[in-house]
Short mmCIF file of C-alpha atoms in Angstrom, two decimals:
data_model
loop_
_atom_site.label_atom_id
_atom_site.label_comp_id
_atom_site.label_asym_id
_atom_site.label_seq_id
_atom_site.Cartn_x
_atom_site.Cartn_y
_atom_site.Cartn_z
CA MET A 140 65.70 24.09 -33.59
CA SER A 141 62.87 24.59 -36.03
CA ARG A 142 62.85 27.42 -38.49
CA ALA A 143 59.82 29.09 -36.92
CA ALA A 144 61.51 29.23 -33.56
CA GLY A 145 65.00 30.14 -34.49
CA SER A 146 65.63 31.51 -37.92
CA ALA A 147 64.30 33.78 -40.58
CA PRO A 148 64.02 32.81 -44.25
CA ALA A 149 67.27 33.30 -46.15
CA ARG A 150 65.57 33.49 -49.56
CA VAL A 151 63.84 36.76 -50.37
CA GLY A 152 61.02 36.48 -52.90
CA TRP A 153 60.71 38.81 -55.86
CA PRO A 154 57.61 40.62 -54.55
CA THR A 155 59.56 41.52 -51.41
CA ARG A 156 62.62 42.52 -53.45
CA PHE A 157 60.58 44.90 -55.60
CA ALA A 158 58.79 46.28 -52.54
CA PHE A 159 62.17 46.94 -50.92
CA MET A 160 63.25 48.70 -54.11
CA ALA A 161 60.20 50.95 -53.67
CA CYS A 162 61.28 51.56 -50.06
CA ALA A 163 64.60 52.95 -51.30
CA MET A 164 63.10 55.41 -53.77
CA PRO A 165 61.44 58.10 -51.57
CA GLU A 166 64.75 59.16 -49.97
CA LEU A 167 66.40 59.60 -53.37
CA ILE A 168 63.37 61.36 -54.82
CA LYS A 169 63.53 63.81 -51.92
CA SER A 170 67.32 64.10 -52.05
CA PHE A 171 67.52 64.79 -55.77
CA ALA A 172 64.66 67.29 -55.71
CA TRP A 173 66.18 68.95 -52.65
CA ASP A 174 69.79 69.02 -53.83
CA ALA A 175 69.13 69.92 -57.45
CA PHE A 176 66.44 72.54 -56.98
CA VAL A 177 66.14 74.02 -53.45
CA LEU A 178 69.41 75.99 -53.42
CA PHE A 179 68.87 77.20 -56.98
CA PHE A 180 65.19 78.04 -56.38
CA TYR A 181 65.73 80.08 -53.23
CA SER A 182 68.88 81.84 -54.48
CA GLN A 183 68.18 82.53 -58.16
CA VAL A 184 64.35 82.57 -58.28
CA VAL A 185 63.10 83.64 -54.84
CA GLY A 186 66.15 85.90 -54.39
CA LEU A 187 67.05 84.99 -50.80
CA ASP A 188 70.69 85.79 -50.07
CA GLY A 189 73.22 82.97 -49.89
CA TYR A 190 74.03 83.47 -46.22
CA ARG A 191 70.43 82.91 -45.08
CA ILE A 192 69.99 79.96 -47.45
CA GLY A 193 73.17 78.33 -46.24
CA LEU A 194 72.23 78.89 -42.61
CA ALA A 195 68.73 77.46 -43.07
CA LEU A 196 69.86 74.38 -45.04
CA ALA A 197 72.75 73.68 -42.67
CA ALA A 198 70.50 73.99 -39.59
CA ILE A 199 67.95 71.61 -41.13
CA LEU A 200 70.52 68.98 -41.95
CA VAL A 201 72.46 69.23 -38.67
CA PHE A 202 69.21 68.82 -36.70
CA ASP A 203 68.35 65.87 -38.92
CA ALA A 204 71.77 64.34 -38.22
CA ILE A 205 71.13 64.63 -34.46
CA VAL A 206 67.72 62.96 -34.78
CA ASP A 207 68.86 60.08 -37.03
CA PRO A 208 70.66 57.97 -34.39
CA TYR A 209 67.71 58.29 -32.04
CA ILE A 210 65.39 57.10 -34.81
CA GLY A 211 67.70 54.13 -35.44
CA ALA A 212 67.94 53.19 -31.75
CA LEU A 213 64.18 53.65 -31.30
CA SER A 214 63.46 51.43 -34.28
CA ASP A 215 65.76 48.69 -32.96
CA ARG A 216 63.62 48.49 -29.79
CA MET A 217 60.06 48.61 -31.18
CA ASP A 218 59.31 44.90 -31.62
CA ARG A 219 56.00 45.28 -29.75
CA ALA A 220 54.83 48.27 -31.79
CA PRO A 221 51.67 47.77 -33.90
CA LEU A 222 53.54 47.35 -37.20
CA GLY A 223 56.85 46.05 -35.83
CA ARG A 224 60.17 47.73 -35.17
CA ARG A 225 60.73 49.04 -38.71
CA HIS A 226 57.31 49.59 -40.26
CA THR A 227 55.73 51.54 -37.39
CA LEU A 228 58.10 54.49 -37.78
CA MET A 229 57.98 54.17 -41.56
CA ALA A 230 54.19 54.60 -41.49
CA VAL A 231 54.49 57.64 -39.22
CA ALA A 232 56.84 59.32 -41.73
CA ILE A 233 54.51 59.53 -44.73
CA LEU A 234 52.31 62.55 -43.94
CA PRO A 235 55.02 64.89 -42.50
CA PHE A 236 57.28 64.27 -45.46
CA ALA A 237 54.51 64.77 -48.03
CA VAL A 238 53.36 68.07 -46.50
CA GLY A 239 56.87 69.38 -45.84
CA ILE A 240 58.37 68.80 -49.29
CA ALA A 241 55.31 70.23 -51.05
CA MET A 242 55.39 73.43 -49.00
CA VAL A 243 59.14 73.97 -49.41
CA PHE A 244 58.47 74.77 -53.08
CA ARG A 245 55.43 76.95 -52.30
CA PRO A 246 56.64 80.03 -50.35
CA PRO A 247 54.11 82.90 -50.42
CA GLY A 248 55.10 85.95 -52.43
CA GLY A 249 55.93 89.29 -50.82
CA MET A 250 57.58 87.94 -47.67
CA GLU A 251 60.57 89.62 -46.03
CA PRO A 252 63.94 87.79 -46.18
CA TRP A 253 63.76 86.50 -42.61
CA ALA A 254 60.19 85.28 -43.19
CA ILE A 255 61.37 83.37 -46.26
CA PHE A 256 64.19 81.98 -44.13
CA GLY A 257 61.63 80.82 -41.54
CA TRP A 258 59.45 79.21 -44.20
CA LEU A 259 62.38 77.26 -45.64
CA LEU A 260 63.61 76.28 -42.17
CA GLY A 261 60.22 75.16 -40.85
CA PHE A 262 58.94 73.16 -43.79
CA GLY A 263 62.43 71.95 -44.62
CA LEU A 264 62.68 70.46 -41.13
CA LEU A 265 59.29 68.81 -41.53
CA ALA A 266 60.31 67.25 -44.84
CA ARG A 267 63.83 66.19 -43.87
CA VAL A 268 63.07 64.84 -40.40
CA GLY A 269 59.88 63.25 -41.71
CA ILE A 270 61.74 61.31 -44.37
CA SER A 271 64.35 60.21 -41.79
CA PHE A 272 61.60 58.34 -39.91
CA TRP A 273 61.18 56.41 -43.15
CA THR A 274 64.71 56.03 -44.44
CA VAL A 275 66.62 54.96 -41.32
CA PRO A 276 64.36 51.98 -40.45
CA ALA A 277 63.89 51.15 -44.14
CA TYR A 278 67.65 51.00 -44.68
CA ALA A 279 68.08 48.93 -41.51
CA MET A 280 65.41 46.54 -42.80
CA GLY A 281 67.63 45.83 -45.81
CA GLY A 282 70.20 44.26 -43.49
CA GLU A 283 67.55 42.07 -41.89
CA LEU A 284 65.70 40.73 -44.93
CA THR A 285 68.39 38.03 -45.22
CA ARG A 286 71.80 37.13 -43.83
CA ASP A 287 72.80 35.01 -46.80
CA ALA A 288 75.71 36.74 -48.62
CA GLY A 289 74.41 36.12 -52.14
CA GLU A 290 70.87 37.20 -51.26
CA ARG A 291 72.22 40.28 -49.51
CA ASN A 292 74.04 41.34 -52.68
CA ILE A 293 70.73 41.05 -54.57
CA VAL A 294 69.00 43.17 -51.92
CA ALA A 295 71.74 45.80 -52.27
CA VAL A 296 71.34 45.78 -56.06
CA MET A 297 67.56 46.20 -55.76
CA ARG A 298 68.01 49.11 -53.38
CA ASN A 299 70.39 50.82 -55.75
CA MET A 300 68.17 50.11 -58.74
CA GLY A 301 65.43 51.92 -56.84
CA ASN A 302 67.81 54.78 -56.12
CA GLN A 303 68.74 55.14 -59.77
CA LEU A 304 65.15 54.97 -60.98
CA ALA A 305 64.28 57.75 -58.53
CA VAL A 306 67.16 59.92 -59.70
CA LEU A 307 66.16 59.23 -63.31
CA THR A 308 62.48 60.05 -62.78
CA VAL A 309 62.73 63.40 -61.01
CA PRO A 310 64.86 65.38 -63.51
CA TRP A 311 63.25 63.78 -66.55
CA VAL A 312 59.75 64.68 -65.37
CA ALA A 313 60.93 68.09 -64.12
CA PHE A 314 62.17 69.22 -67.53
CA ALA A 315 59.57 67.35 -69.59
CA TRP A 316 56.46 68.56 -67.75
CA PHE A 317 57.29 71.46 -65.44
CA PHE A 318 60.39 73.42 -66.50
CA VAL A 319 59.55 73.96 -70.15
CA PRO A 320 60.21 77.05 -72.29
CA ALA A 321 57.93 79.99 -71.49
CA PRO A 322 57.82 83.60 -72.75
CA GLY A 323 60.35 85.77 -70.94
CA PHE A 324 62.40 82.86 -69.58
CA ALA A 325 65.25 81.62 -71.80
CA LYS A 326 66.17 79.23 -68.97
CA PRO A 327 62.92 77.65 -67.68
CA GLN A 328 64.46 76.85 -64.29
CA LEU A 329 64.44 80.64 -63.66
CA ASN A 330 60.64 80.74 -64.03
CA PRO A 331 58.93 80.73 -60.58
CA ALA A 332 55.57 79.44 -61.87
CA PRO A 333 56.35 75.66 -62.15
CA TYR A 334 57.91 75.19 -58.71
CA PRO A 335 54.72 74.72 -56.61
CA ASP A 336 53.36 72.02 -58.93
CA PHE A 337 56.77 70.38 -59.09
CA GLY A 338 56.85 70.21 -55.27
CA LEU A 339 53.40 68.61 -55.24
CA PHE A 340 54.56 66.01 -57.77
CA VAL A 341 57.56 65.09 -55.59
CA SER A 342 55.28 64.87 -52.54
CA LEU A 343 52.70 62.57 -54.13
CA LEU A 344 55.24 60.34 -55.85
CA GLY A 345 57.24 59.84 -52.66
CA ALA A 346 54.15 59.14 -50.53
CA GLY A 347 52.79 56.65 -53.07
CA LEU A 348 56.05 54.68 -53.13
CA MET A 349 56.13 54.69 -49.34
CA LEU A 350 52.74 52.97 -49.22
CA ILE A 351 53.83 50.36 -51.79
CA GLY A 352 57.04 49.61 -49.91
CA LEU A 353 55.31 49.45 -46.55
CA ILE A 354 52.65 47.00 -47.66
CA GLY A 355 54.98 44.87 -49.80
CA THR A 356 57.75 44.23 -47.23
CA ARG A 357 55.59 43.73 -44.14
CA PRO A 358 54.82 39.98 -44.54
CA HIS A 359 58.50 39.01 -44.86
CA MET A 360 59.58 41.28 -41.99
CA ARG A 361 56.80 39.95 -39.74
CA ARG A 362 58.45 36.50 -39.84
CA ILE A 363 61.92 37.93 -39.28
CA GLU A 364 60.89 40.04 -36.31
CA ALA A 365 59.12 37.06 -34.76
CA ALA A 366 62.33 35.02 -35.04
CA ASP A 367 64.43 37.81 -33.50
CA ARG A 368 62.06 38.79 -30.69
CA SER A 369 63.83 36.75 -28.05
CA VAL A 370 67.06 38.65 -28.77
CA THR A 371 65.52 42.07 -28.15
CA GLU A 372 63.00 41.07 -25.45
CA GLY A 373 62.96 43.55 -22.59
CA ALA A 374 64.95 46.24 -24.39
CA THR A 375 63.89 49.80 -23.61
CA VAL A 376 64.35 53.07 -25.44
CA GLU A 377 67.06 55.07 -23.67
CA THR A 378 67.35 58.76 -22.96
CA LEU A 379 69.25 60.99 -25.37
CA PRO A 380 72.38 61.27 -23.13
CA ALA A 381 72.43 57.48 -22.78
CA LEU A 382 72.11 57.15 -26.54
CA VAL A 383 75.07 59.48 -27.09
CA ARG A 384 77.15 57.34 -24.74
CA ARG A 385 76.06 54.22 -26.63
CA LEU A 386 77.06 55.81 -29.94
CA ALA A 387 80.54 56.49 -28.58
CA ALA A 388 80.70 52.96 -27.19
CA ALA A 389 79.60 51.55 -30.56
CA ILE A 390 82.53 53.21 -32.32
CA ARG A 391 84.92 51.83 -29.70
CA ALA A 392 83.44 48.32 -29.97
CA THR A 393 83.28 48.32 -33.78
CA PRO A 394 85.75 50.82 -35.31
CA ASN A 395 84.32 50.20 -38.79
CA ILE A 396 81.22 52.12 -37.65
CA GLY A 397 83.29 55.30 -37.29
CA ARG A 398 84.75 54.79 -40.74
CA LEU A 399 81.25 54.19 -42.09
CA LEU A 400 80.12 57.52 -40.66
CA LEU A 401 83.01 59.39 -42.30
CA VAL A 402 82.63 57.61 -45.64
CA GLY A 403 78.89 58.30 -45.61
CA MET A 404 79.60 61.97 -44.91
CA LEU A 405 82.06 62.24 -47.79
CA VAL A 406 79.76 60.32 -50.17
CA LEU A 407 76.91 62.75 -49.79
CA PHE A 408 79.27 65.70 -49.49
CA THR A 409 80.49 64.97 -53.00
CA THR A 410 77.16 64.05 -54.56
CA SER A 411 75.63 67.12 -52.90
CA VAL A 412 78.34 69.33 -54.38
CA VAL A 413 77.50 67.97 -57.81
CA ASN A 414 73.71 67.96 -57.35
CA GLN A 415 73.24 71.22 -55.47
CA LEU A 416 75.35 73.24 -57.90
CA SER A 417 74.61 71.44 -61.19
CA LEU A 418 71.81 73.86 -62.08
CA HIS A 419 74.07 76.82 -61.37
CA LEU A 420 76.80 75.36 -63.59
CA ALA A 421 74.35 74.27 -66.30
CA THR A 422 72.74 77.70 -66.36
CA TYR A 423 75.73 80.04 -66.07
CA PHE A 424 78.94 78.03 -66.75
CA TRP A 425 78.10 75.50 -69.46
CA LYS A 426 75.03 77.55 -70.59
CA LEU A 427 73.04 74.48 -71.59
CA ASP A 428 69.65 74.58 -73.29
CA PRO A 429 66.70 72.93 -71.45
CA GLY A 430 67.06 69.63 -73.34
CA SER A 431 70.77 69.38 -72.57
CA THR A 432 70.13 70.27 -68.92
CA GLN A 433 67.60 67.46 -68.68
CA ARG A 434 70.00 64.98 -70.28
CA LEU A 435 72.82 66.14 -68.00
CA LEU A 436 70.77 65.48 -64.87
CA VAL A 437 69.75 61.96 -65.96
CA ALA A 438 72.94 60.86 -67.75
CA GLY A 439 74.64 59.56 -64.63
CA VAL A 440 71.67 57.33 -63.92
CA ALA A 441 72.09 55.45 -67.21
CA GLY A 442 75.65 54.56 -66.27
CA SER A 443 74.65 53.60 -62.72
CA ILE A 444 71.85 51.30 -63.91
CA VAL A 445 74.34 49.41 -66.09
CA ALA A 446 76.66 49.23 -63.07
CA MET A 447 73.94 47.62 -60.94
CA PHE A 448 74.18 44.49 -63.13
CA LEU A 449 77.97 44.54 -63.32
CA ALA A 450 78.72 45.29 -59.66
CA PRO A 451 78.22 41.77 -58.16
CA HIS A 452 80.56 40.25 -60.78
CA TRP A 453 83.04 43.12 -60.31
CA MET A 454 83.05 42.52 -56.54
CA ARG A 455 83.69 38.81 -56.96
CA TRP A 456 86.50 39.49 -59.42
CA ILE A 457 88.56 42.09 -57.54
CA GLY A 458 87.11 42.03 -54.00
CA THR A 459 84.83 44.40 -52.13
CA ARG A 460 87.44 46.95 -51.04
CA MET A 461 89.05 47.26 -54.48
CA ALA A 462 85.63 47.52 -56.12
CA MET A 463 84.86 50.50 -53.89
CA ILE A 464 88.25 52.17 -54.41
CA THR A 465 88.32 51.83 -58.20
CA GLY A 466 84.77 53.10 -58.48
CA LEU A 467 85.59 56.09 -56.29
CA VAL A 468 88.75 57.04 -58.18
CA VAL A 469 87.06 57.06 -61.58
CA TYR A 470 83.99 58.86 -60.22
CA PHE A 471 85.96 61.72 -58.72
CA VAL A 472 88.30 62.11 -61.70
CA VAL A 473 85.35 62.30 -64.11
CA GLN A 474 83.38 64.78 -62.00
CA ALA A 475 86.36 67.09 -61.66
CA ALA A 476 87.35 66.80 -65.34
CA ALA A 477 83.87 67.85 -66.51
CA ILE A 478 84.55 71.25 -64.89
CA VAL A 479 88.31 71.64 -65.23
CA LEU A 480 88.50 70.91 -68.98
CA PRO A 481 86.02 73.69 -69.87
CA LEU A 482 87.85 76.04 -67.50
CA LEU A 483 91.11 75.35 -69.37
CA GLY A 484 89.49 75.70 -72.79
CA LEU A 485 89.94 71.98 -73.56
CA SER A 486 86.26 71.24 -74.24
CA PRO A 487 83.62 72.45 -76.70
CA PRO A 488 82.52 76.06 -76.05
CA PRO A 489 79.64 76.94 -73.69
CA ALA A 490 76.12 77.10 -75.15
CA SER A 491 77.07 74.77 -78.03
CA VAL A 492 75.42 71.46 -78.88
CA ALA A 493 78.80 69.76 -78.51
CA ILE A 494 79.25 70.82 -74.87
CA GLY A 495 75.98 69.07 -74.01
CA THR A 496 77.17 65.83 -75.64
CA PHE A 497 80.58 66.17 -73.97
CA LEU A 498 79.03 66.54 -70.51
CA VAL A 499 76.52 63.70 -70.99
CA MET A 500 79.36 61.30 -71.85
CA PHE A 501 81.29 62.34 -68.74
CA ARG A 502 78.23 62.03 -66.52
CA MET A 503 77.44 58.56 -67.89
CA LEU A 504 80.98 57.38 -67.16
CA GLY A 505 80.81 58.94 -63.70
CA GLY A 506 77.48 57.21 -63.07
CA LEU A 507 78.96 53.85 -64.09
CA ALA A 508 81.86 54.34 -61.68
CA TYR A 509 79.56 55.46 -58.88
CA GLY A 510 77.33 52.41 -59.35
CA LEU A 511 80.36 50.10 -59.14
CA TYR A 512 81.19 51.77 -55.83
CA VAL A 513 77.79 52.11 -54.20
CA VAL A 514 76.64 48.46 -54.44
CA PRO A 515 79.61 47.15 -52.43
CA PHE A 516 79.25 50.14 -50.09
CA ASN A 517 75.66 49.16 -49.23
CA THR A 518 76.67 45.53 -48.81
CA VAL A 519 79.48 46.62 -46.47
CA THR A 520 77.01 48.71 -44.46
CA TYR A 521 74.89 45.64 -43.77
CA ASP A 522 78.02 43.60 -42.99
CA ILE A 523 79.14 46.19 -40.45
CA GLY A 524 75.69 45.94 -38.87
CA ASP A 525 76.28 42.18 -38.52
CA GLU A 526 79.74 42.82 -37.07
CA HIS A 527 78.32 45.15 -34.44
CA GLU A 528 75.55 42.69 -33.57
CA ALA A 529 78.18 39.98 -33.09
CA ASN A 530 80.14 42.33 -30.82
CA THR A 531 77.15 43.40 -28.71
CA GLY A 532 74.71 40.49 -28.84
CA GLN A 533 71.72 42.54 -30.08
CA PRO A 534 70.33 43.34 -33.55
CA GLN A 535 71.36 46.96 -34.16
CA GLN A 536 71.02 47.47 -37.90
CA GLY A 537 68.94 50.57 -37.14
CA LEU A 538 71.71 52.12 -35.05
CA VAL A 539 74.36 51.30 -37.65
CA ALA A 540 72.17 52.66 -40.46
CA SER A 541 71.72 55.87 -38.47
CA PHE A 542 75.51 56.31 -38.34
CA MET A 543 75.60 56.29 -42.11
CA PHE A 544 72.77 58.80 -42.29
CA ILE A 545 74.45 61.05 -39.72
CA GLY A 546 77.34 61.20 -42.16
CA LEU A 547 75.03 61.80 -45.09
CA GLN A 548 73.18 64.64 -43.35
CA VAL A 549 76.34 66.32 -42.08
CA GLY A 550 77.94 66.07 -45.52
CA SER A 551 74.92 67.56 -47.26
CA GLY A 552 74.52 70.25 -44.60
CA LEU A 553 78.15 71.23 -44.90
CA VAL A 554 77.81 71.61 -48.66
CA ALA A 555 74.69 73.75 -48.23
CA LEU A 556 76.47 76.01 -45.75
CA LEU A 557 79.62 76.30 -47.88
CA ALA A 558 77.76 76.78 -51.17
CA GLY A 559 75.32 79.34 -49.78
CA SER A 560 78.10 81.23 -48.03
CA PHE A 561 80.30 81.19 -51.14
CA LEU A 562 77.48 82.57 -53.30
CA GLY A 563 77.12 85.32 -50.71
CA ILE A 564 80.87 86.01 -50.50
CA ILE A 565 81.25 86.48 -54.26
CA ASP A 566 77.88 88.28 -54.43
CA PHE A 567 76.61 85.96 -57.14
CA PRO A 568 73.73 87.85 -58.84
CA ALA A 569 70.14 86.58 -58.75
CA SER A 570 67.16 87.15 -61.07
CA VAL A 571 69.24 88.61 -63.89
CA PRO A 572 69.70 87.40 -67.49
CA VAL A 573 72.38 84.75 -67.92
CA ASP A 574 74.53 86.92 -70.21
CA GLN A 575 74.68 89.66 -67.55
CA VAL A 576 76.34 87.48 -64.90
CA PRO A 577 80.07 88.40 -64.70
CA ALA A 578 82.37 85.73 -66.12
CA ASP A 579 84.79 85.98 -63.18
CA LYS A 580 82.02 85.06 -60.72
CA VAL A 581 81.02 82.05 -62.81
CA ALA A 582 84.66 80.89 -63.04
CA ALA A 583 85.09 81.33 -59.27
CA LEU A 584 82.05 79.13 -58.67
CA ALA A 585 83.42 76.45 -61.02
CA TRP A 586 86.81 76.37 -59.27
CA PHE A 587 85.05 76.23 -55.90
CA VAL A 588 83.08 73.13 -56.95
CA THR A 589 86.21 71.46 -58.34
CA SER A 590 88.17 72.05 -55.12
CA LEU A 591 85.47 70.45 -52.98
CA ILE A 592 85.28 67.38 -55.24
CA VAL A 593 89.04 66.81 -55.20
CA LEU A 594 89.39 67.18 -51.42
CA ALA A 595 86.51 64.83 -50.69
CA GLY A 596 87.74 62.26 -53.20
CA VAL A 597 91.21 61.99 -51.71
CA ALA A 598 89.84 61.66 -48.17
CA MET A 599 87.27 59.01 -49.14
CA ALA A 600 89.74 56.80 -51.02
CA TRP A 601 92.05 56.88 -48.00
CA LEU A 602 89.24 55.90 -45.60
CA VAL A 603 87.98 53.02 -47.71
CA GLY A 604 91.51 51.74 -48.24
CA GLY A 605 92.01 51.47 -44.47
CA SER A 606 88.72 49.71 -43.66
CA ASP A 607 88.73 46.10 -42.41
CA ILE A 608 85.99 44.59 -44.61
CA SER A 609 87.52 41.32 -45.78
CA GLU A 610 85.23 38.50 -46.90
CA ALA A 611 86.96 36.01 -44.56
CA LYS A 612 86.21 38.23 -41.58
CA GLN A 613 82.57 38.51 -42.61
CA ALA A 614 82.20 34.74 -42.95
CA THR A 615 83.47 34.38 -39.38
CA ILE A 616 80.97 36.99 -38.17
CA ARG A 617 78.06 35.20 -39.87
CA ALA A 618 79.08 31.96 -38.18
CA ARG A 619 79.16 33.72 -34.78
CA LEU A 620 75.70 35.16 -35.37
CA ALA A 621 74.35 31.76 -36.38
CA ALA A 622 75.68 30.28 -33.13
CA MET A 623 74.25 33.17 -31.08
CA ARG A 624 70.80 32.72 -32.62
CA GLY A 625 70.84 28.98 -32.14
CA TYR A 626 70.66 27.73 -35.71
CA SER A 627 73.15 26.23 -38.11
CA GLU A 628 74.52 27.74 -41.29
CA SER A 629 72.72 25.04 -43.28
CA GLU A 630 69.39 25.97 -41.68
CA LYS A 631 70.06 29.66 -42.30
CA ALA A 632 70.81 29.12 -45.97
CA ALA A 633 67.81 26.87 -46.61
CA PRO A 634 65.16 28.22 -48.96
CA ALA A 635 62.14 29.94 -47.48
CA PRO A 636 58.90 27.97 -47.31
#
């Protein structure tokens, strides 16, 4: 069978790789801005109580988790849409996300608490659900750009490079341009004035990258979707109850999907704990100056960028599962130690120059470990999509990607609910000078963060250790898919024209 009729190019060109990297960045730009600033902004600057914040953020993320699998299933069945099964929904996402994220950081002054709650809930939903229409099909596209194992590792690295560049850009720009020292604000993140412009920056940056990714990946995906069309011909979008039944059936058919959902939940649960409460800890626990806060927020990225280049070699040396487990263990130990050691008096004192250096070193090591984990994790996600396609006979990378994002949304929503509720339970003060916040409340918050990190770390290591993700199994699955699609492994691995 000729290539045009039966197979998609295995080789992915560099323009497509860089465009896919741009596709990965909007979600992380949104996630870092959301996790690092929204909870802190609404609790410590706007002054909304923790219970309402937690309720609003949890409701947003739970609704998003419900919508994600429908987006994935819808995307899998949109071959006849104007821009194809992935890019049509991605194009639809741009405007809702851009408007929603900008308005989240622009609540009008003088509103009552429940009105502020409604503002956060409404525009938060617009931003979070809007970006899901981008991220779920974009992530699924990563599993379809190529089925060659070596090329797929490169795609995973490019995605994670995009992630790290996004996480590097947002905090660096935030504290270089927006949250700068101003009269009356020793900690610039307590100043309400920069937040609206910061939200607009996040909105425009994310929308611009969406356009670049959309235009740059479309030519390659057009060929792939043409090759796959016979597999999905006649498929229809099902009702929500039917989709729920198919989700349950998917877990029964491919148990690794259920593990993927739980691992995804614990991944973002932990990173959300760190990200959502870093500004609280930096402001009140470590008492960092603005420069140290900026370096703290970007330090992990430096380690993760180094890990992007090391991860493929690390995976080949010790195997995919062990690469994930070792990365996880070091990541969790480092994140917990950065809080526990100061609590026990085994680190430099708060507000000193040395504590900033101490924390940057720990964050860099944690970022390195996280990068060594997340590259094999993304590769495994695509492999599980292949496994499920082999089990069902239809391309379902969108559905499998949605399972991961269900876990991500539930994990992040759970952190928001727990963190907001905990701030309310201990009556953590808002809009007061840092030196007037009681030390026992700050210590309680630090122990709370540590407990969540440890519990999630133990559970995640156990889940990954029990997953069936061997390389021999994946080679068998790729051979089955090649036979199903009617082309040989040698044709599949041939370079693209």
